[in-house]
Coordinates of C-alpha atoms in Angstrom, one line a residue:
Chain A
T214 CA 0.0 0.2 0.0
Q215 CA 1.4 3.3 -1.2
L216 CA 1.1 6.0 1.5
L217 CA 1.2 8.9 -1.2
E218 CA -0.5 8.3 -4.4
Q219 CA 0.7 10.3 -7.4
S220 CA -1.3 11.0 -10.6
P221 CA -0.9 10.7 -13.4
Q222 CA 1.8 8.0 -13.5
F223 CA 2.9 9.1 -17.1
L224 CA 2.4 12.4 -19.0
S225 CA 3.5 13.0 -22.4
I226 CA 2.6 16.6 -23.7
Q227 CA 3.9 19.1 -26.3
E228 CA 6.2 22.1 -25.6
G229 CA 4.3 25.1 -24.3
E230 CA 1.2 23.2 -22.8
N231 CA 0.5 23.3 -19.1
L232 CA 0.2 20.4 -16.8
T233 CA -0.7 19.6 -13.2
V234 CA 0.7 16.6 -11.1
Y235 CA -1.1 15.5 -8.1
C236 CA 0.1 13.9 -4.7
N237 CA -2.6 12.7 -2.5
S238 CA -2.7 10.8 0.8
S239 CA -5.0 10.2 3.7
S240 CA -2.2 10.9 6.3
V241 CA -1.0 14.4 7.6
F242 CA 2.4 15.4 7.1
S243 CA 4.8 18.0 8.8
S244 CA 6.0 18.9 5.5
L245 CA 6.1 17.9 1.7
Q246 CA 8.9 18.0 -0.8
W247 CA 8.8 17.7 -4.6
Y248 CA 11.9 16.4 -6.4
R249 CA 12.8 15.9 -10.0
Q250 CA 15.0 13.1 -11.1
E251 CA 16.7 12.6 -14.5
P252 CA 17.9 9.4 -15.7
G253 CA 21.1 8.2 -14.1
E254 CA 21.1 10.9 -11.4
G255 CA 19.9 11.3 -8.0
P256 CA 16.6 13.2 -7.1
V257 CA 17.1 17.0 -6.8
L258 CA 15.0 18.9 -4.4
L259 CA 12.7 21.5 -6.0
V260 CA 10.7 22.8 -3.0
T261 CA 9.4 22.1 0.6
V262 CA 6.1 23.1 1.6
V263 CA 5.2 23.3 5.2
T264 CA 2.2 25.3 6.0
G265 CA -1.5 24.2 5.1
G266 CA -2.6 26.1 2.1
E267 CA 1.1 27.5 1.2
V268 CA 1.7 28.2 -2.3
K269 CA 5.3 28.3 -3.6
K270 CA 6.3 29.5 -7.2
L271 CA 9.6 28.5 -8.8
K272 CA 9.7 30.2 -12.2
R273 CA 7.2 28.2 -14.3
L274 CA 6.5 25.8 -11.4
T275 CA 3.9 26.4 -8.8
F276 CA 3.6 24.1 -5.7
Q277 CA 0.4 23.9 -3.5
F278 CA 0.1 22.3 -0.2
G279 CA -3.3 21.4 0.9
D280 CA -5.1 23.0 3.7
A281 CA -5.1 19.9 5.7
R282 CA -1.4 18.9 4.9
K283 CA -2.5 15.8 3.2
D284 CA -2.0 16.6 -0.5
S285 CA 0.1 18.8 -2.7
S286 CA 0.0 19.7 -6.4
L287 CA 2.7 20.8 -8.8
H288 CA 1.6 23.0 -11.8
I289 CA 4.0 23.8 -14.7
T290 CA 3.3 26.4 -17.0
A291 CA 4.4 26.4 -20.7
A292 CA 6.3 23.2 -20.2
Q293 CA 9.7 23.0 -22.0
P294 CA 11.8 19.9 -23.1
G295 CA 14.0 20.7 -20.1
D296 CA 11.3 19.8 -17.8
T297 CA 11.2 16.1 -18.7
G298 CA 12.0 13.8 -16.1
L299 CA 10.5 12.1 -13.1
Y300 CA 8.8 14.0 -10.5
L301 CA 8.6 12.7 -7.1
C302 CA 6.7 14.0 -4.0
A303 CA 7.6 13.0 -0.4
G304 CA 5.9 13.6 2.8
A305 CA 7.8 14.0 6.1
S306 CA 6.3 12.5 9.4
N307 CA 6.9 14.0 12.8
F308 CA 9.4 11.3 13.2
N309 CA 11.8 12.2 10.4
K310 CA 10.7 9.5 8.3
F311 CA 9.8 10.3 4.6
Y312 CA 7.3 8.6 2.5
F313 CA 7.8 8.8 -1.3
G314 CA 5.0 8.5 -3.9
S315 CA 5.6 6.2 -6.9
G316 CA 6.4 9.3 -9.2
T317 CA 5.0 10.9 -12.3
K318 CA 7.1 10.5 -15.4
L319 CA 6.9 13.6 -17.6
N320 CA 7.8 13.6 -21.1
V321 CA 7.8 17.1 -23.0
K322 CA 8.2 16.8 -26.6
P323 CA 9.6 19.7 -28.7
Chain B
N32 CA 29.3 23.1 0.9
A33 CA 29.7 19.9 -0.9
G34 CA 26.5 17.9 -1.6
V35 CA 26.0 14.2 -0.6
M36 CA 28.7 12.1 -1.9
Q37 CA 28.4 8.5 -2.8
N38 CA 30.8 6.0 -4.1
P39 CA 31.3 4.1 -6.2
R40 CA 28.9 5.3 -8.8
H41 CA 28.9 2.0 -10.4
L42 CA 29.7 -1.3 -8.9
V43 CA 29.7 -4.6 -10.5
R44 CA 29.6 -7.8 -8.7
R45 CA 29.4 -11.6 -9.2
R46 CA 26.6 -13.6 -7.4
G47 CA 27.7 -14.5 -3.9
Q48 CA 30.2 -11.6 -3.6
E49 CA 29.9 -8.7 -1.2
A50 CA 28.9 -5.2 -2.2
R51 CA 29.8 -2.1 0.0
L52 CA 28.2 1.2 -0.7
R53 CA 29.6 4.3 0.8
C54 CA 27.7 7.6 1.6
S55 CA 29.0 10.9 2.9
P56 CA 26.3 13.1 4.2
M57 CA 26.3 16.9 3.6
K58 CA 28.4 18.8 6.2
G59 CA 26.4 19.4 9.3
H60 CA 23.9 16.6 8.6
S61 CA 23.6 13.9 11.1
H62 CA 20.7 11.7 9.6
V63 CA 21.1 9.3 6.8
Y64 CA 18.7 7.5 4.7
W65 CA 19.1 4.8 2.2
Y66 CA 16.6 4.0 -0.7
R67 CA 16.6 1.5 -3.5
Q68 CA 15.2 2.2 -6.9
L69 CA 14.4 -0.2 -9.8
P70 CA 14.3 1.1 -13.3
E71 CA 11.1 3.1 -14.1
E72 CA 9.9 2.9 -10.3
G73 CA 9.9 5.2 -7.4
L74 CA 12.2 5.1 -4.2
K75 CA 11.7 2.3 -1.8
F76 CA 12.7 3.2 1.9
M77 CA 15.3 0.9 3.4
V78 CA 16.9 2.4 6.4
Y79 CA 17.2 5.6 8.4
L80 CA 20.3 6.1 10.7
Q81 CA 21.8 8.7 13.0
K82 CA 25.4 8.7 14.1
E83 CA 25.9 5.4 15.5
N84 CA 22.4 4.3 15.7
I85 CA 19.9 2.8 13.4
I86 CA 16.6 4.4 13.8
D87 CA 14.2 2.7 11.5
E88 CA 15.3 -0.3 9.3
S89 CA 11.8 -1.5 8.6
G90 CA 12.6 -1.4 4.9
M91 CA 15.6 -3.3 4.8
P92 CA 15.5 -7.3 4.1
K93 CA 16.3 -9.3 7.3
E94 CA 19.0 -11.1 5.7
R95 CA 22.2 -10.2 3.8
F96 CA 21.6 -6.5 4.3
S97 CA 23.2 -4.3 7.0
A98 CA 23.9 -0.7 7.4
E99 CA 25.8 1.5 9.7
F100 CA 26.7 5.3 10.4
P101 CA 29.8 5.3 12.6
K102 CA 31.0 8.3 14.6
E103 CA 33.6 8.9 12.0
G104 CA 33.4 8.3 8.4
P105 CA 30.9 7.6 5.8
S106 CA 27.6 5.6 6.2
I107 CA 28.1 2.1 4.7
L108 CA 25.3 -0.2 3.1
R109 CA 26.5 -3.7 3.0
I110 CA 24.9 -6.3 0.9
Q111 CA 26.5 -9.9 1.6
Q112 CA 26.2 -12.8 -0.9
V113 CA 24.6 -10.7 -3.6
V114 CA 21.9 -12.1 -5.9
R115 CA 20.8 -11.0 -9.4
G116 CA 17.7 -9.5 -7.7
D117 CA 19.9 -7.1 -5.8
S118 CA 20.7 -5.2 -9.1
A119 CA 19.3 -1.7 -8.6
A120 CA 20.2 2.0 -7.9
Y121 CA 21.0 2.5 -4.5
F122 CA 20.4 6.3 -3.2
C123 CA 21.5 7.9 0.0
A124 CA 20.0 11.1 1.4
S125 CA 21.1 13.3 4.3
S126 CA 19.0 15.4 6.4
P127 CA 19.6 18.2 8.9
M128 CA 17.7 18.5 12.1
R129 CA 15.5 21.6 11.9
G130 CA 13.3 22.6 14.5
S131 CA 10.0 22.8 12.6
Y132 CA 10.5 20.7 9.6
N133 CA 12.8 18.3 7.8
E134 CA 13.9 17.8 4.2
Q135 CA 16.3 15.4 2.5
F136 CA 19.1 16.0 0.0
F137 CA 20.1 13.1 -2.4
G138 CA 23.5 11.8 -3.5
P139 CA 24.0 10.8 -7.2
G140 CA 23.4 7.0 -6.4
T141 CA 25.3 3.8 -6.7
R142 CA 24.3 1.6 -9.6
L143 CA 24.8 -2.1 -8.5
T144 CA 24.7 -4.7 -11.2
V145 CA 24.9 -8.4 -10.2
L146 CA 26.4 -10.7 -12.9

């Protein structure tokens, strides 16, 4: 049983399109992280959200933490081929343990 | 401030040999996590360690696998008598202790191939 469910699992879009990736759970987390991983590399931390309802922007990426701190979304505006990769969300418990979603594999075609 | 370092980046072993994977956390980080990843899949938690202590090893197989994080030196993930099914990418992450929240930073991984 996956504590964090990510959707969609796969997404293939054209350059310039917008997309949203979701990360859902029935558990409450003290914080939630989003990572991007490219083939052959380790995950790279994009953002950490801590407060319920928090919205953070990183250039064309917008991250939102749900009010109840159980879910999160990542929205990418005008996707570019360089955004291609595996996007992972991870929820942190109060006991410093991290629970990962299964990932969303994004392919942005030029 | 150097990031999390892992070595070797690639490791080839024959069935029955031992594999030792090393992880040096970021400076000032006292928490280390090990994960395993199969191709096209997400990260599977294996073990969480602080200096000289195993905090949570619920994701680690009971046999052949062990991990340590000594007072001095890197964290080591040890796999004895490797089998083909151990072939995977193994990632280490380190974390500082913050008061209100925590986050992890990953190393580049060690890709283990068992022949």
